[in-house]
Structures are given as C-alpha cells and as structure tokens.
C-alpha cells in the first residue's frame, strides 16, 4: 500500500504534526478538509461548508480551479526550479514582475518575490533600513505599526504585529518596533475636537515620529484594512494624512496588501481607494489564490534607484532560495488571468456591497456593536453591552463559541476579539452571500443568549 492510500487518522496527526497556533486542546473540534469547489469546502465526513474566510483570506478565485493545477504541472515539467539569485532568472518570474508593474500602484514597478507574508514583512523592513543606510542615514532603523496589526509571525514581523497574544512566549521582541493606535471608527477615542477621527488617528503617527526622533524612524507599515485584527476599515481621510506625515518626516510608507491585494477590497490594491501610493508594498495570499505559496514586495522607482545605485560591495544582501520560484510565478500569472477574465475585482465590489448591506441589518440586534466592511472583507463585532462597548468576559469563551456555532450551521470562518470576520472567495454568488448573512442572524443571538445565561448562573 502506498503511503497516500494508507488511511490517516487524527491520532497520526497528533503524533506527528505541530499546527500553526498549536495546542492539543484544539483537537476536540478538528476537521479534516478534503476538497473544495468555488466558495464551498468539504470535510472528511462529506459535509459541505461555506468557506467564509476563503481559506485564510486567500482563495480569491475560489476552490477547484483546474487551470491553476495545469499551470503548475506545465511549469514543473519544464523547469521546476533553478536559482534566481542575481545573475540568474527565469521566464515566469520576469513575466510576473512585468505584469505586476501594470497592476500595482503607478510608481511601484520593481518586485522581489518571497514565499509568503511574513517573509514579505521581513523584506520590507530590511529594504527600508537598507534604503536609509544607502542614503547616509544609518540611524533610521525603527518601524512603527499599529495596535491590532498583523504582519506575520517571524521574529521581526511578530514584533510589528500589534496583537499582544502572539508575543509573551516568544519574547524578547526585536528592538526598534513600536505601535500606535488603530484607526478603528468604533473604538478609537478622538480627544482632539478640532479634527476628524481619521485625521486624529493618523496624527498619532506624527506624535510617535516626533517622540522617537524622525532621524531614527525608517518606516511605517500599515494594512489598508486591518484583517486579522478584526477587519478595521479606516475613515477615508486617514491614509491621505498618513501619506502627508510620512513624506514630511522622511519615513517610508509600507502598504501591507497581503490580504487587501488582488481584489479583496473591490480594487486591485488597498490604497487604490484613497489615491495615494506607498513607497514599498507587500503581497502574498491572493497572488496565487493560495494554490501555491508566493509573496513579495514591490518598491517605488525611487527606492529601486537607490538599491541599484550602491557600489557592488554594498549590495542588497537579501535572499530566499525560493525567490522567483518558476512554478509559483506561473501559477500567479494564471491566477491573475482568471481575476481579469472573470472581472473578479468588480465582483468583489458588488458582492461586498450586498454583504455589507445585509450585515448592517444585524446592527439592530442588542449584542451587535459594530458592522464594517470594504469589498468582500467584513466584520460583525459582538459585544456584551452596546452602551459601554464592553466585550463578554474571557471566561465565557465567546470567541470559540461563535466560531463553533457558525460551523455547526455550515459556515467556516474565524472570530477575533469577538469580531466575526467574513471574507469569502471573490466568486461567491449573491445567494451564498445572503446565506452567510442569514447564518449570522440565526447564530449570534443563540450563542449570546447561552453566554448570558451562563453568566447569570455562574456564582460571582
Ligand atoms: C496583512 C498580513 N500580513 C502578513 C501576513 C503573514 O503572512 P504569512 O502567514 O503568509 O506569513 C498576514 C497573514 O495573515 C497578513 O494578513
């Protein structure tokens, strides 16, 4: 019997696998995922679920695309791999970089490929430091990010990530990383009556730069919509003010488009909504719709010229074996073909508007504090008290109960800090979008009702 035909069990998994965010207690509700088609996924019992998070915010073109498998097969059979270190290259990597220069922000025309989001964060941070050193400012090394940001979990990326749950068992964090408040329209407290919430939140960046000293700050990194932190969509005047501040103090603006890239928000890239451009952008996930790992960064023409302008002895000594992997780049090209041919960016905008309209009707529920979204990326924030915006106490375990309740009703997604995140594949039909809304309408009051009962009967 070949290893692939031997039956696998969760005991074998337990014996041999460490999972992301590993803990044995998670086995109580483990599913073995077997197949997918469009917006649906099927587990080993044959049950079908709506993939409410497009895998992990990445399966933009939906599951089961033979075309992507064919692109990988063809490239593997031709040239599976050879090094793209300086002095070598390959056709799919060249074509993909050229293609991206036409799709991404106008001043971003030069790309470096990685295998995922965290490697892209590392590449952005190192490139920002390199840039300032090349310009004779070696002390500009700090990176500012936001609370509730997610930039990956390698050491520097984890240090930029603004979700403290990820830190304690891996401290110390990389020095030189600090956080400002997120521009959360629901929870940000604007103490400056003279300006809008968006401008006040952006001004936190100016305060931090001045406090640290502009000559010590290399870059500010921001997701256009904070995803894993609970889908925080900033007010429209936030990023224009951020751009102004970065320019004023010579701080590079890094757009983390790992989730927001490739159509998720209803535009190709997240800052396209605001008519501003970053100095460095990073992407992963949707570039291959998760069919094969690929990420990368794009640098502005100004940054590229600085990289190209140093003497050879000071070259950009940054590398990954799999940078420019031909098979991954070939799949990305086929994925972009699908996004364009099926107008999936426009579809994300239209489907997203329908989703948000539906979800907003849930705001009438006494435990739904806030609903927000942009394109096919939305969140419903569940609170214990709408007046104070207090969350349910941790002992209730509401986050897991919401996730389980939704899963029991056939909707797979993730809940963070009691924000139910919804980001299905961009191909999701109107009928399925409506089912997602109805599943939430049914699940939230039931789960919250049980949580309230539990609290009422728990001795103080
Ligand atoms: C905005 C953002 N940046 C970076 C990452 C890290 O990507 P990866 O898990 O591929 O390292 C993620 C992952 O969810 C992300 O959402």
JSON list of C-alpha atoms in Angstrom, two decimals, residues 15-199:
[
{"chain": "A", "resi": 15, "resn": "UNK", "atom": "CA", "xyz": [1.69, 12.06, 16.82]},
{"chain": "A", "resi": 16, "resn": "UNK", "atom": "CA", "xyz": [3.47, 13.92, 14.04]},
{"chain": "A", "resi": 17, "resn": "UNK", "atom": "CA", "xyz": [2.17, 17.43, 13.35]},
{"chain": "A", "resi": 18, "resn": "UNK", "atom": "CA", "xyz": [2.60, 20.77, 15.04]},
{"chain": "A", "resi": 19, "resn": "UNK", "atom": "CA", "xyz": [-0.03, 23.14, 13.70]},
{"chain": "A", "resi": 20, "resn": "UNK", "atom": "CA", "xyz": [0.05, 26.93, 13.43]},
{"chain": "A", "resi": 21, "resn": "UNK", "atom": "CA", "xyz": [-1.13, 28.25, 16.85]},
{"chain": "A", "resi": 22, "resn": "UNK", "atom": "CA", "xyz": [-0.69, 24.71, 18.15]},
{"chain": "A", "resi": 23, "resn": "UNK", "atom": "CA", "xyz": [-2.37, 23.36, 21.27]},
{"chain": "A", "resi": 24, "resn": "UNK", "atom": "CA", "xyz": [-3.66, 19.81, 21.87]},
{"chain": "A", "resi": 25, "resn": "UNK", "atom": "CA", "xyz": [-7.00, 21.17, 23.14]},
{"chain": "A", "resi": 26, "resn": "UNK", "atom": "CA", "xyz": [-7.83, 22.21, 19.57]},
{"chain": "A", "resi": 27, "resn": "UNK", "atom": "CA", "xyz": [-8.22, 18.54, 18.57]},
{"chain": "A", "resi": 28, "resn": "UNK", "atom": "CA", "xyz": [-11.68, 18.50, 20.17]},
{"chain": "A", "resi": 29, "resn": "UNK", "atom": "CA", "xyz": [-13.07, 20.19, 17.05]},
{"chain": "A", "resi": 30, "resn": "UNK", "atom": "CA", "xyz": [-10.57, 19.34, 14.30]},
{"chain": "A", "resi": 31, "resn": "UNK", "atom": "CA", "xyz": [-11.91, 18.82, 10.80]},
{"chain": "A", "resi": 32, "resn": "UNK", "atom": "CA", "xyz": [-10.01, 17.09, 8.04]},
{"chain": "A", "resi": 33, "resn": "UNK", "atom": "CA", "xyz": [-10.53, 19.19, 4.93]},
{"chain": "A", "resi": 34, "resn": "UNK", "atom": "CA", "xyz": [-10.77, 17.14, 1.80]},
{"chain": "A", "resi": 35, "resn": "UNK", "atom": "CA", "xyz": [-11.96, 19.13, -1.21]},
{"chain": "A", "resi": 36, "resn": "UNK", "atom": "CA", "xyz": [-13.33, 22.44, -2.41]},
{"chain": "A", "resi": 37, "resn": "UNK", "atom": "CA", "xyz": [-15.36, 23.90, -5.24]},
{"chain": "A", "resi": 38, "resn": "UNK", "atom": "CA", "xyz": [-15.99, 27.61, -5.73]},
{"chain": "A", "resi": 39, "resn": "UNK", "atom": "CA", "xyz": [-16.98, 29.05, -2.35]},
{"chain": "A", "resi": 40, "resn": "UNK", "atom": "CA", "xyz": [-17.61, 25.66, -0.73]},
{"chain": "A", "resi": 41, "resn": "UNK", "atom": "CA", "xyz": [-15.33, 23.26, 1.15]},
{"chain": "A", "resi": 42, "resn": "UNK", "atom": "CA", "xyz": [-15.98, 19.67, 2.18]},
{"chain": "A", "resi": 43, "resn": "UNK", "atom": "CA", "xyz": [-14.65, 17.75, 5.20]},
{"chain": "A", "resi": 44, "resn": "UNK", "atom": "CA", "xyz": [-13.84, 14.06, 5.57]},
{"chain": "A", "resi": 45, "resn": "UNK", "atom": "CA", "xyz": [-17.40, 13.25, 6.71]},
{"chain": "A", "resi": 46, "resn": "UNK", "atom": "CA", "xyz": [-18.70, 14.60, 3.42]},
{"chain": "A", "resi": 47, "resn": "UNK", "atom": "CA", "xyz": [-20.25, 17.69, 4.99]},
{"chain": "A", "resi": 48, "resn": "UNK", "atom": "CA", "xyz": [-20.10, 20.87, 2.91]},
{"chain": "A", "resi": 49, "resn": "UNK", "atom": "CA", "xyz": [-19.46, 24.31, 4.41]},
{"chain": "A", "resi": 50, "resn": "UNK", "atom": "CA", "xyz": [-19.41, 27.83, 3.05]},
{"chain": "A", "resi": 51, "resn": "UNK", "atom": "CA", "xyz": [-15.78, 28.94, 3.08]},
{"chain": "A", "resi": 52, "resn": "UNK", "atom": "CA", "xyz": [-16.49, 32.25, 4.80]},
{"chain": "A", "resi": 53, "resn": "UNK", "atom": "CA", "xyz": [-12.82, 33.19, 5.02]},
{"chain": "A", "resi": 54, "resn": "UNK", "atom": "CA", "xyz": [-11.62, 31.98, 1.61]},
{"chain": "A", "resi": 55, "resn": "UNK", "atom": "CA", "xyz": [-9.23, 29.61, 3.38]},
{"chain": "A", "resi": 56, "resn": "UNK", "atom": "CA", "xyz": [-7.18, 32.19, 5.26]},
{"chain": "A", "resi": 57, "resn": "UNK", "atom": "CA", "xyz": [-8.30, 35.27, 3.29]},
{"chain": "A", "resi": 58, "resn": "UNK", "atom": "CA", "xyz": [-6.50, 33.95, 0.24]},
{"chain": "A", "resi": 59, "resn": "UNK", "atom": "CA", "xyz": [-8.54, 31.71, -2.07]},
{"chain": "A", "resi": 60, "resn": "UNK", "atom": "CA", "xyz": [-9.70, 34.69, -4.12]},
{"chain": "A", "resi": 61, "resn": "UNK", "atom": "CA", "xyz": [-10.63, 32.82, -7.32]},
{"chain": "A", "resi": 62, "resn": "UNK", "atom": "CA", "xyz": [-12.35, 30.05, -5.36]},
{"chain": "A", "resi": 63, "resn": "UNK", "atom": "CA", "xyz": [-11.56, 26.36, -4.96]},
{"chain": "A", "resi": 64, "resn": "UNK", "atom": "CA", "xyz": [-11.13, 23.70, -7.61]},
{"chain": "A", "resi": 65, "resn": "UNK", "atom": "CA", "xyz": [-9.56, 25.64, -10.49]},
{"chain": "A", "resi": 66, "resn": "UNK", "atom": "CA", "xyz": [-8.08, 23.08, -12.89]},
{"chain": "A", "resi": 67, "resn": "UNK", "atom": "CA", "xyz": [-6.40, 25.91, -14.81]},
{"chain": "A", "resi": 68, "resn": "UNK", "atom": "CA", "xyz": [-4.08, 26.65, -11.87]},
{"chain": "A", "resi": 69, "resn": "UNK", "atom": "CA", "xyz": [-3.19, 22.99, -11.43]},
{"chain": "A", "resi": 70, "resn": "UNK", "atom": "CA", "xyz": [-2.40, 22.83, -15.15]},
{"chain": "A", "resi": 71, "resn": "UNK", "atom": "CA", "xyz": [-0.16, 25.92, -14.97]},
{"chain": "A", "resi": 72, "resn": "UNK", "atom": "CA", "xyz": [1.81, 24.33, -12.12]},
{"chain": "A", "resi": 73, "resn": "UNK", "atom": "CA", "xyz": [2.06, 20.97, -13.88]},
{"chain": "A", "resi": 74, "resn": "UNK", "atom": "CA", "xyz": [3.27, 22.54, -17.13]},
{"chain": "A", "resi": 75, "resn": "UNK", "atom": "CA", "xyz": [5.94, 24.63, -15.43]},
{"chain": "A", "resi": 76, "resn": "UNK", "atom": "CA", "xyz": [7.13, 21.79, -13.18]},
{"chain": "A", "resi": 77, "resn": "UNK", "atom": "CA", "xyz": [7.52, 19.54, -16.20]},
{"chain": "A", "resi": 78, "resn": "UNK", "atom": "CA", "xyz": [9.56, 22.26, -17.98]},
{"chain": "A", "resi": 79, "resn": "UNK", "atom": "CA", "xyz": [11.76, 23.79, -15.28]},
{"chain": "A", "resi": 80, "resn": "UNK", "atom": "CA", "xyz": [10.68, 23.05, -11.73]},
{"chain": "A", "resi": 81, "resn": "UNK", "atom": "CA", "xyz": [13.35, 25.20, -10.12]},
{"chain": "A", "resi": 82, "resn": "UNK", "atom": "CA", "xyz": [16.62, 26.96, -10.60]},
{"chain": "A", "resi": 83, "resn": "UNK", "atom": "CA", "xyz": [18.15, 29.81, -8.64]},
{"chain": "A", "resi": 84, "resn": "UNK", "atom": "CA", "xyz": [17.05, 33.36, -9.33]},
{"chain": "A", "resi": 85, "resn": "UNK", "atom": "CA", "xyz": [19.96, 34.81, -7.35]},
{"chain": "A", "resi": 86, "resn": "UNK", "atom": "CA", "xyz": [21.47, 37.83, -9.13]},
{"chain": "A", "resi": 87, "resn": "UNK", "atom": "CA", "xyz": [23.00, 36.54, -12.33]},
{"chain": "A", "resi": 88, "resn": "UNK", "atom": "CA", "xyz": [20.18, 34.03, -12.99]},
{"chain": "A", "resi": 89, "resn": "UNK", "atom": "CA", "xyz": [16.50, 34.41, -13.81]},
{"chain": "A", "resi": 90, "resn": "UNK", "atom": "CA", "xyz": [13.53, 32.64, -15.38]},
{"chain": "A", "resi": 91, "resn": "UNK", "atom": "CA", "xyz": [10.67, 33.48, -17.69]},
{"chain": "A", "resi": 92, "resn": "UNK", "atom": "CA", "xyz": [7.67, 33.18, -15.32]},
{"chain": "A", "resi": 93, "resn": "UNK", "atom": "CA", "xyz": [9.36, 35.46, -12.74]},
{"chain": "A", "resi": 94, "resn": "UNK", "atom": "CA", "xyz": [10.15, 38.08, -15.40]},
{"chain": "A", "resi": 95, "resn": "UNK", "atom": "CA", "xyz": [6.62, 37.95, -16.81]},
{"chain": "A", "resi": 96, "resn": "UNK", "atom": "CA", "xyz": [5.03, 38.16, -13.37]},
{"chain": "A", "resi": 97, "resn": "UNK", "atom": "CA", "xyz": [7.11, 41.18, -12.33]},
{"chain": "A", "resi": 98, "resn": "UNK", "atom": "CA", "xyz": [6.21, 42.94, -15.58]},
{"chain": "A", "resi": 99, "resn": "UNK", "atom": "CA", "xyz": [2.53, 42.08, -15.12]},
{"chain": "A", "resi": 100, "resn": "UNK", "atom": "CA", "xyz": [2.51, 43.38, -11.54]},
{"chain": "A", "resi": 101, "resn": "UNK", "atom": "CA", "xyz": [4.05, 46.68, -12.59]},
{"chain": "A", "resi": 102, "resn": "UNK", "atom": "CA", "xyz": [0.90, 47.29, -14.64]},
{"chain": "A", "resi": 103, "resn": "UNK", "atom": "CA", "xyz": [-1.49, 46.33, -11.84]},
{"chain": "A", "resi": 104, "resn": "UNK", "atom": "CA", "xyz": [0.04, 47.78, -8.69]},
{"chain": "A", "resi": 105, "resn": "UNK", "atom": "CA", "xyz": [0.46, 51.42, -7.66]},
{"chain": "A", "resi": 106, "resn": "UNK", "atom": "CA", "xyz": [1.84, 53.50, -10.58]},
{"chain": "A", "resi": 107, "resn": "UNK", "atom": "CA", "xyz": [5.23, 54.29, -9.02]},
{"chain": "A", "resi": 108, "resn": "UNK", "atom": "CA", "xyz": [5.80, 50.66, -7.99]},
{"chain": "A", "resi": 109, "resn": "UNK", "atom": "CA", "xyz": [7.42, 48.83, -10.88]},
{"chain": "A", "resi": 110, "resn": "UNK", "atom": "CA", "xyz": [10.09, 46.59, -9.36]},
{"chain": "A", "resi": 111, "resn": "UNK", "atom": "CA", "xyz": [9.44, 43.38, -7.40]},
{"chain": "A", "resi": 112, "resn": "UNK", "atom": "CA", "xyz": [11.14, 40.83, -5.18]},
{"chain": "A", "resi": 113, "resn": "UNK", "atom": "CA", "xyz": [9.43, 37.51, -4.57]},
{"chain": "A", "resi": 114, "resn": "UNK", "atom": "CA", "xyz": [9.14, 35.58, -1.31]},
{"chain": "A", "resi": 115, "resn": "UNK", "atom": "CA", "xyz": [7.20, 32.51, -0.20]},
{"chain": "A", "resi": 116, "resn": "UNK", "atom": "CA", "xyz": [4.60, 34.29, 1.95]},
{"chain": "A", "resi": 117, "resn": "UNK", "atom": "CA", "xyz": [3.51, 37.26, 4.01]},
{"chain": "A", "resi": 118, "resn": "UNK", "atom": "CA", "xyz": [5.96, 37.15, 6.91]},
{"chain": "A", "resi": 119, "resn": "UNK", "atom": "CA", "xyz": [8.94, 36.88, 4.57]},
{"chain": "A", "resi": 120, "resn": "UNK", "atom": "CA", "xyz": [7.49, 39.87, 2.75]},
{"chain": "A", "resi": 121, "resn": "UNK", "atom": "CA", "xyz": [7.37, 41.87, 6.01]},
{"chain": "A", "resi": 122, "resn": "UNK", "atom": "CA", "xyz": [11.00, 40.98, 6.72]},
{"chain": "A", "resi": 123, "resn": "UNK", "atom": "CA", "xyz": [11.92, 42.02, 3.19]},
{"chain": "A", "resi": 124, "resn": "UNK", "atom": "CA", "xyz": [10.13, 45.36, 3.55]},
{"chain": "A", "resi": 125, "resn": "UNK", "atom": "CA", "xyz": [11.78, 46.18, 6.89]},
{"chain": "A", "resi": 126, "resn": "UNK", "atom": "CA", "xyz": [15.24, 45.25, 5.66]},
{"chain": "A", "resi": 127, "resn": "UNK", "atom": "CA", "xyz": [14.74, 47.21, 2.45]},
{"chain": "A", "resi": 128, "resn": "UNK", "atom": "CA", "xyz": [13.65, 50.29, 4.42]},
{"chain": "A", "resi": 129, "resn": "UNK", "atom": "CA", "xyz": [16.79, 50.09, 6.58]},
{"chain": "A", "resi": 130, "resn": "UNK", "atom": "CA", "xyz": [18.95, 49.46, 3.51]},
{"chain": "A", "resi": 131, "resn": "UNK", "atom": "CA", "xyz": [17.46, 52.50, 1.78]},
{"chain": "A", "resi": 132, "resn": "UNK", "atom": "CA", "xyz": [18.31, 54.88, 4.60]},
{"chain": "A", "resi": 133, "resn": "UNK", "atom": "CA", "xyz": [21.79, 53.43, 5.11]},
{"chain": "A", "resi": 134, "resn": "UNK", "atom": "CA", "xyz": [22.46, 53.82, 1.39]},
{"chain": "A", "resi": 135, "resn": "UNK", "atom": "CA", "xyz": [21.42, 57.47, 1.72]},
{"chain": "A", "resi": 136, "resn": "UNK", "atom": "CA", "xyz": [23.82, 58.02, 4.62]},
{"chain": "A", "resi": 137, "resn": "UNK", "atom": "CA", "xyz": [21.21, 57.86, 7.42]},
{"chain": "A", "resi": 138, "resn": "UNK", "atom": "CA", "xyz": [22.20, 54.68, 9.28]},
{"chain": "A", "resi": 139, "resn": "UNK", "atom": "CA", "xyz": [20.22, 55.56, 12.40]},
{"chain": "A", "resi": 140, "resn": "UNK", "atom": "CA", "xyz": [16.85, 55.45, 10.65]},
{"chain": "A", "resi": 141, "resn": "UNK", "atom": "CA", "xyz": [16.01, 51.90, 11.72]},
{"chain": "A", "resi": 142, "resn": "UNK", "atom": "CA", "xyz": [12.75, 51.92, 13.70]},
{"chain": "A", "resi": 143, "resn": "UNK", "atom": "CA", "xyz": [9.47, 50.61, 12.33]},
{"chain": "A", "resi": 144, "resn": "UNK", "atom": "CA", "xyz": [6.14, 51.95, 13.52]},
{"chain": "A", "resi": 145, "resn": "UNK", "atom": "CA", "xyz": [2.99, 49.86, 13.11]},
{"chain": "A", "resi": 146, "resn": "UNK", "atom": "CA", "xyz": [-0.44, 49.81, 14.74]},
{"chain": "A", "resi": 147, "resn": "UNK", "atom": "CA", "xyz": [-2.13, 48.03, 17.59]},
{"chain": "A", "resi": 148, "resn": "UNK", "atom": "CA", "xyz": [-4.22, 45.16, 16.19]},
{"chain": "A", "resi": 149, "resn": "UNK", "atom": "CA", "xyz": [-1.96, 44.96, 13.13]},
{"chain": "A", "resi": 150, "resn": "UNK", "atom": "CA", "xyz": [-0.99, 41.56, 11.73]},
{"chain": "A", "resi": 151, "resn": "UNK", "atom": "CA", "xyz": [2.19, 41.34, 9.67]},
{"chain": "A", "resi": 152, "resn": "UNK", "atom": "CA", "xyz": [3.16, 37.70, 10.21]},
{"chain": "A", "resi": 153, "resn": "UNK", "atom": "CA", "xyz": [4.98, 35.78, 12.91]},
{"chain": "A", "resi": 154, "resn": "UNK", "atom": "CA", "xyz": [8.68, 35.55, 12.10]},
{"chain": "A", "resi": 155, "resn": "UNK", "atom": "CA", "xyz": [10.57, 37.48, 14.75]},
{"chain": "A", "resi": 156, "resn": "UNK", "atom": "CA", "xyz": [10.62, 40.99, 13.27]},
{"chain": "A", "resi": 157, "resn": "UNK", "atom": "CA", "xyz": [7.17, 40.54, 11.67]},
{"chain": "A", "resi": 158, "resn": "UNK", "atom": "CA", "xyz": [5.84, 39.35, 15.04]},
{"chain": "A", "resi": 159, "resn": "UNK", "atom": "CA", "xyz": [7.33, 42.46, 16.62]},
{"chain": "A", "resi": 160, "resn": "UNK", "atom": "CA", "xyz": [5.46, 44.64, 14.12]},
{"chain": "A", "resi": 161, "resn": "UNK", "atom": "CA", "xyz": [2.28, 42.64, 14.69]},
{"chain": "A", "resi": 162, "resn": "UNK", "atom": "CA", "xyz": [0.18, 44.56, 17.20]},
{"chain": "A", "resi": 163, "resn": "UNK", "atom": "CA", "xyz": [-1.75, 41.67, 18.74]},
{"chain": "A", "resi": 164, "resn": "UNK", "atom": "CA", "xyz": [-0.10, 41.02, 22.12]},
{"chain": "A", "resi": 165, "resn": "UNK", "atom": "CA", "xyz": [-1.40, 37.43, 22.35]},
{"chain": "A", "resi": 166, "resn": "UNK", "atom": "CA", "xyz": [1.34, 36.47, 19.88]},
{"chain": "A", "resi": 167, "resn": "UNK", "atom": "CA", "xyz": [4.23, 37.84, 21.94]},
{"chain": "A", "resi": 168, "resn": "UNK", "atom": "CA", "xyz": [4.71, 36.60, 25.51]},
{"chain": "A", "resi": 169, "resn": "UNK", "atom": "CA", "xyz": [6.10, 33.09, 24.96]},
{"chain": "A", "resi": 170, "resn": "UNK", "atom": "CA", "xyz": [8.49, 34.33, 22.26]},
{"chain": "A", "resi": 171, "resn": "UNK", "atom": "CA", "xyz": [9.89, 37.48, 23.88]},
{"chain": "A", "resi": 172, "resn": "UNK", "atom": "CA", "xyz": [12.06, 39.43, 23.68]},
{"chain": "A", "resi": 173, "resn": "UNK", "atom": "CA", "xyz": [10.73, 41.11, 20.56]},
{"chain": "A", "resi": 174, "resn": "UNK", "atom": "CA", "xyz": [13.06, 42.67, 18.02]},
{"chain": "A", "resi": 175, "resn": "UNK", "atom": "CA", "xyz": [14.11, 46.10, 19.31]},
{"chain": "A", "resi": 176, "resn": "UNK", "atom": "CA", "xyz": [13.01, 49.18, 17.39]},
{"chain": "A", "resi": 177, "resn": "UNK", "atom": "CA", "xyz": [9.39, 48.21, 16.71]},
{"chain": "A", "resi": 178, "resn": "UNK", "atom": "CA", "xyz": [6.58, 50.29, 18.20]},
{"chain": "A", "resi": 179, "resn": "UNK", "atom": "CA", "xyz": [2.84, 50.69, 17.81]},
{"chain": "A", "resi": 180, "resn": "UNK", "atom": "CA", "xyz": [0.30, 53.49, 17.56]},
{"chain": "A", "resi": 181, "resn": "UNK", "atom": "CA", "xyz": [-3.49, 53.23, 17.91]},
{"chain": "A", "resi": 182, "resn": "UNK", "atom": "CA", "xyz": [-5.52, 51.66, 15.13]},
{"chain": "A", "resi": 183, "resn": "UNK", "atom": "CA", "xyz": [-7.91, 53.95, 13.22]},
{"chain": "A", "resi": 184, "resn": "UNK", "atom": "CA", "xyz": [-10.89, 51.99, 14.49]},
{"chain": "A", "resi": 185, "resn": "UNK", "atom": "CA", "xyz": [-14.03, 54.03, 13.85]},
{"chain": "A", "resi": 186, "resn": "UNK", "atom": "CA", "xyz": [-15.80, 52.13, 16.64]},
{"chain": "A", "resi": 187, "resn": "UNK", "atom": "CA", "xyz": [-13.20, 52.19, 19.42]},
{"chain": "A", "resi": 188, "resn": "UNK", "atom": "CA", "xyz": [-10.69, 54.99, 18.72]},
{"chain": "A", "resi": 189, "resn": "UNK", "atom": "CA", "xyz": [-11.20, 57.80, 21.23]},
{"chain": "A", "resi": 190, "resn": "UNK", "atom": "CA", "xyz": [-10.72, 61.15, 19.49]},
{"chain": "A", "resi": 191, "resn": "UNK", "atom": "CA", "xyz": [-9.57, 63.64, 22.09]},
{"chain": "A", "resi": 192, "resn": "UNK", "atom": "CA", "xyz": [-8.94, 66.38, 19.52]},
{"chain": "A", "resi": 193, "resn": "UNK", "atom": "CA", "xyz": [-12.26, 68.11, 18.82]},
{"chain": "A", "resi": 194, "resn": "UNK", "atom": "CA", "xyz": [-10.65, 70.16, 16.02]},
{"chain": "A", "resi": 195, "resn": "UNK", "atom": "CA", "xyz": [-10.13, 67.25, 13.63]},
{"chain": "A", "resi": 196, "resn": "UNK", "atom": "CA", "xyz": [-11.94, 64.21, 12.33]},
{"chain": "A", "resi": 197, "resn": "UNK", "atom": "CA", "xyz": [-11.39, 60.75, 13.81]},
{"chain": "A", "resi": 198, "resn": "UNK", "atom": "CA", "xyz": [-9.38, 59.70, 10.75]},
{"chain": "A", "resi": 199, "resn": "UNK", "atom": "CA", "xyz": [-7.00, 62.66, 10.97]}
]
